[in-house]
Amino acid sequence: MTPQELVVRMLPPFGGWLALAALALPGGSPLRGAAVALFLAAGPGAAMVRVCAPALGERPAEGPVEHRDPDFARHSDLLERLMLVLFLSIGAVMLVATVLIATHAFSAQRVLLTLTLLTTLAAFCPPLRASPPRTTPRTPKGSAQ
């Protein structure tokens, strides 16, 4: 692993720890709100997408029939990953908050701390391997062969 890969891998957990440190700022501080909102919107999802990146890149995007845009696959994959980062982060926030509410232990600091710990754990996970390509064609369900 190169130093650049290590820095990219550790950016989401660093954002979480930075957001936790920003809680020491006054309550109405825009810097505090920005740090926490940015981490909650992208941090956990970015760590999860990094773990799944090889499996996500296994099948490239299929472009429209006209093929007017030569960079369609690259742009489509980038948009897919950005949306996954956003929606996985929002899902993780909702899941952690729901669990803490159900256990009567909810507080914003606990949600942020739990997500930061989970993001740090995901940053240390190795990436998933892409499955090997199938050599035999799949038959549709219910068809006889």
mmCIF file of C-alpha atoms in Angstrom:
data_model
loop_
_atom_site.group_PDB
_atom_site.id
_atom_site.type_symbol
_atom_site.label_atom_id
_atom_site.label_comp_id
_atom_site.label_asym_id
_atom_site.label_seq_id
_atom_site.Cartn_x
_atom_site.Cartn_y
_atom_site.Cartn_z
ATOM 1 C CA MET A 1 0.000 0.000 0.000
ATOM 2 C CA THR A 2 1.381 3.352 -1.025
ATOM 3 C CA PRO A 3 1.269 6.378 1.276
ATOM 4 C CA GLN A 4 -1.276 8.032 -1.048
ATOM 5 C CA GLU A 5 -3.602 5.010 -0.785
ATOM 6 C CA LEU A 6 -3.257 5.092 3.002
ATOM 7 C CA VAL A 7 -4.185 8.785 3.115
ATOM 8 C CA VAL A 8 -7.261 8.208 0.922
ATOM 9 C CA ARG A 9 -8.245 5.213 3.035
ATOM 10 C CA MET A 10 -8.018 7.197 6.278
ATOM 11 C CA LEU A 11 -9.857 10.343 5.110
ATOM 12 C CA PRO A 12 -13.368 9.209 6.203
ATOM 13 C CA PRO A 13 -12.320 8.218 9.756
ATOM 14 C CA PHE A 14 -10.269 11.407 10.045
ATOM 15 C CA GLY A 15 -13.384 13.378 9.097
ATOM 16 C CA GLY A 16 -15.295 11.598 11.867
ATOM 17 C CA TRP A 17 -12.670 12.325 14.491
ATOM 18 C CA LEU A 18 -12.532 15.925 13.263
ATOM 19 C CA ALA A 19 -16.333 16.180 13.603
ATOM 20 C CA LEU A 20 -16.083 14.815 17.151
ATOM 21 C CA ALA A 21 -13.427 17.410 17.940
ATOM 22 C CA ALA A 22 -15.670 20.106 16.436
ATOM 23 C CA LEU A 23 -18.257 19.326 19.133
ATOM 24 C CA ALA A 24 -16.035 21.303 21.495
ATOM 25 C CA LEU A 25 -16.859 24.476 19.523
ATOM 26 C CA PRO A 26 -19.825 26.627 20.619
ATOM 27 C CA GLY A 27 -23.279 25.276 19.760
ATOM 28 C CA GLY A 28 -24.149 27.740 16.996
ATOM 29 C CA SER A 29 -20.779 27.640 15.276
ATOM 30 C CA PRO A 30 -21.043 27.201 11.488
ATOM 31 C CA LEU A 31 -17.739 25.312 11.479
ATOM 32 C CA ARG A 32 -19.136 22.794 13.945
ATOM 33 C CA GLY A 33 -22.278 22.266 11.887
ATOM 34 C CA ALA A 34 -20.345 21.970 8.626
ATOM 35 C CA ALA A 35 -17.883 19.411 9.990
ATOM 36 C CA VAL A 36 -20.610 17.236 11.480
ATOM 37 C CA ALA A 37 -22.941 17.503 8.465
ATOM 38 C CA LEU A 38 -20.165 16.728 5.972
ATOM 39 C CA PHE A 39 -19.055 13.661 7.910
ATOM 40 C CA LEU A 40 -22.608 12.371 8.401
ATOM 41 C CA ALA A 41 -23.401 12.861 4.699
ATOM 42 C CA ALA A 42 -20.286 11.193 3.291
ATOM 43 C CA GLY A 43 -17.988 9.597 5.879
ATOM 44 C CA PRO A 44 -19.555 6.211 6.659
ATOM 45 C CA GLY A 45 -20.652 5.661 3.061
ATOM 46 C CA ALA A 46 -17.204 6.479 1.667
ATOM 47 C CA ALA A 47 -15.603 3.890 3.940
ATOM 48 C CA MET A 48 -18.172 1.244 2.958
ATOM 49 C CA VAL A 49 -17.887 1.968 -0.765
ATOM 50 C CA ARG A 50 -14.087 1.693 -0.556
ATOM 51 C CA VAL A 51 -14.463 -1.795 0.904
ATOM 52 C CA CYS A 52 -16.839 -2.806 -1.912
ATOM 53 C CA ALA A 53 -14.997 -1.008 -4.753
ATOM 54 C CA PRO A 54 -13.530 -4.081 -6.530
ATOM 55 C CA ALA A 55 -16.901 -5.827 -6.530
ATOM 56 C CA LEU A 56 -18.592 -2.653 -7.818
ATOM 57 C CA GLY A 57 -16.119 -2.321 -10.683
ATOM 58 C CA GLU A 58 -16.670 -5.887 -11.850
ATOM 59 C CA ARG A 59 -19.363 -4.979 -14.380
ATOM 60 C CA PRO A 60 -18.908 -1.716 -16.306
ATOM 61 C CA ALA A 61 -21.847 0.479 -17.174
ATOM 62 C CA GLU A 62 -23.579 -0.101 -20.480
ATOM 63 C CA GLY A 63 -24.068 3.054 -22.489
ATOM 64 C CA PRO A 64 -26.913 4.131 -24.706
ATOM 65 C CA VAL A 65 -27.185 2.693 -28.186
ATOM 66 C CA GLU A 66 -25.868 5.849 -29.915
ATOM 67 C CA HIS A 67 -22.566 5.962 -27.948
ATOM 68 C CA ARG A 68 -22.291 9.746 -28.278
ATOM 69 C CA ASP A 69 -20.330 10.082 -25.039
ATOM 70 C CA PRO A 70 -17.049 8.135 -25.059
ATOM 71 C CA ASP A 71 -16.640 8.644 -21.293
ATOM 72 C CA PHE A 72 -20.122 7.358 -20.418
ATOM 73 C CA ALA A 73 -18.884 4.350 -18.433
ATOM 74 C CA ARG A 74 -16.451 6.420 -16.348
ATOM 75 C CA HIS A 75 -19.009 9.130 -15.605
ATOM 76 C CA SER A 76 -21.718 6.575 -14.856
ATOM 77 C CA ASP A 77 -19.478 4.657 -12.445
ATOM 78 C CA LEU A 78 -18.480 7.880 -10.690
ATOM 79 C CA LEU A 79 -22.115 8.943 -10.294
ATOM 80 C CA GLU A 80 -23.006 5.476 -9.021
ATOM 81 C CA ARG A 81 -20.310 5.625 -6.360
ATOM 82 C CA LEU A 82 -21.240 9.163 -5.287
ATOM 83 C CA MET A 83 -24.886 8.168 -4.865
ATOM 84 C CA LEU A 84 -23.869 5.028 -2.971
ATOM 85 C CA VAL A 85 -21.687 7.109 -0.637
ATOM 86 C CA LEU A 86 -24.537 9.499 0.084
ATOM 87 C CA PHE A 87 -27.284 6.899 0.531
ATOM 88 C CA LEU A 88 -25.156 4.456 2.532
ATOM 89 C CA SER A 89 -24.146 7.292 4.858
ATOM 90 C CA ILE A 90 -27.735 8.391 5.363
ATOM 91 C CA GLY A 91 -28.771 4.774 5.918
ATOM 92 C CA ALA A 92 -26.017 4.246 8.486
ATOM 93 C CA VAL A 93 -27.016 7.424 10.349
ATOM 94 C CA MET A 94 -30.658 6.344 10.426
ATOM 95 C CA LEU A 95 -29.795 2.807 11.542
ATOM 96 C CA VAL A 96 -27.463 3.911 14.353
ATOM 97 C CA ALA A 97 -29.891 6.587 15.522
ATOM 98 C CA THR A 98 -32.785 4.103 15.521
ATOM 99 C CA VAL A 99 -30.813 1.567 17.553
ATOM 100 C CA LEU A 100 -29.794 4.221 20.070
ATOM 101 C CA ILE A 101 -33.374 5.486 20.337
ATOM 102 C CA ALA A 102 -34.657 1.932 20.844
ATOM 103 C CA THR A 103 -32.136 1.354 23.642
ATOM 104 C CA HIS A 104 -32.975 4.729 25.258
ATOM 105 C CA ALA A 105 -29.355 5.869 24.799
ATOM 106 C CA PHE A 106 -29.829 8.446 22.037
ATOM 107 C CA SER A 107 -27.724 11.579 21.888
ATOM 108 C CA ALA A 108 -26.080 13.351 18.971
ATOM 109 C CA GLN A 109 -22.641 12.735 20.459
ATOM 110 C CA ARG A 110 -23.284 8.988 20.744
ATOM 111 C CA VAL A 111 -24.515 8.778 17.156
ATOM 112 C CA LEU A 112 -21.427 10.624 15.946
ATOM 113 C CA LEU A 113 -19.070 8.537 18.099
ATOM 114 C CA THR A 114 -20.647 5.245 16.985
ATOM 115 C CA LEU A 115 -20.476 6.216 13.310
ATOM 116 C CA THR A 116 -16.877 7.378 13.686
ATOM 117 C CA LEU A 117 -15.905 4.061 15.263
ATOM 118 C CA LEU A 118 -17.726 2.094 12.541
ATOM 119 C CA THR A 119 -16.084 4.219 9.844
ATOM 120 C CA THR A 120 -12.669 3.652 11.397
ATOM 121 C CA LEU A 121 -13.337 -0.081 11.504
ATOM 122 C CA ALA A 122 -14.421 -0.069 7.835
ATOM 123 C CA ALA A 123 -11.257 1.820 6.891
ATOM 124 C CA PHE A 124 -9.159 -1.014 8.307
ATOM 125 C CA CYS A 125 -11.124 -3.715 6.436
ATOM 126 C CA PRO A 126 -9.514 -5.132 3.304
ATOM 127 C CA PRO A 127 -11.365 -4.525 0.038
ATOM 128 C CA LEU A 128 -13.660 -7.274 -1.184
ATOM 129 C CA ARG A 129 -12.419 -9.325 -4.100
ATOM 130 C CA ALA A 130 -14.288 -9.336 -7.350
ATOM 131 C CA SER A 131 -15.805 -12.709 -8.087
ATOM 132 C CA PRO A 132 -14.223 -14.638 -10.952
ATOM 133 C CA PRO A 133 -16.128 -14.518 -14.240
ATOM 134 C CA ARG A 134 -18.553 -17.352 -14.918
ATOM 135 C CA THR A 135 -17.522 -19.836 -17.563
ATOM 136 C CA THR A 136 -20.895 -21.542 -17.905
ATOM 137 C CA PRO A 137 -23.896 -19.543 -19.047
ATOM 138 C CA ARG A 138 -26.702 -19.086 -16.571
ATOM 139 C CA THR A 139 -30.051 -20.561 -17.439
ATOM 140 C CA PRO A 140 -33.187 -18.639 -16.592
ATOM 141 C CA LYS A 141 -35.213 -19.873 -13.662
ATOM 142 C CA GLY A 142 -37.816 -22.404 -14.627
ATOM 143 C CA SER A 143 -36.279 -23.275 -17.984
ATOM 144 C CA ALA A 144 -35.550 -26.893 -18.846
ATOM 145 C CA GLN A 145 -32.218 -27.969 -20.195
#
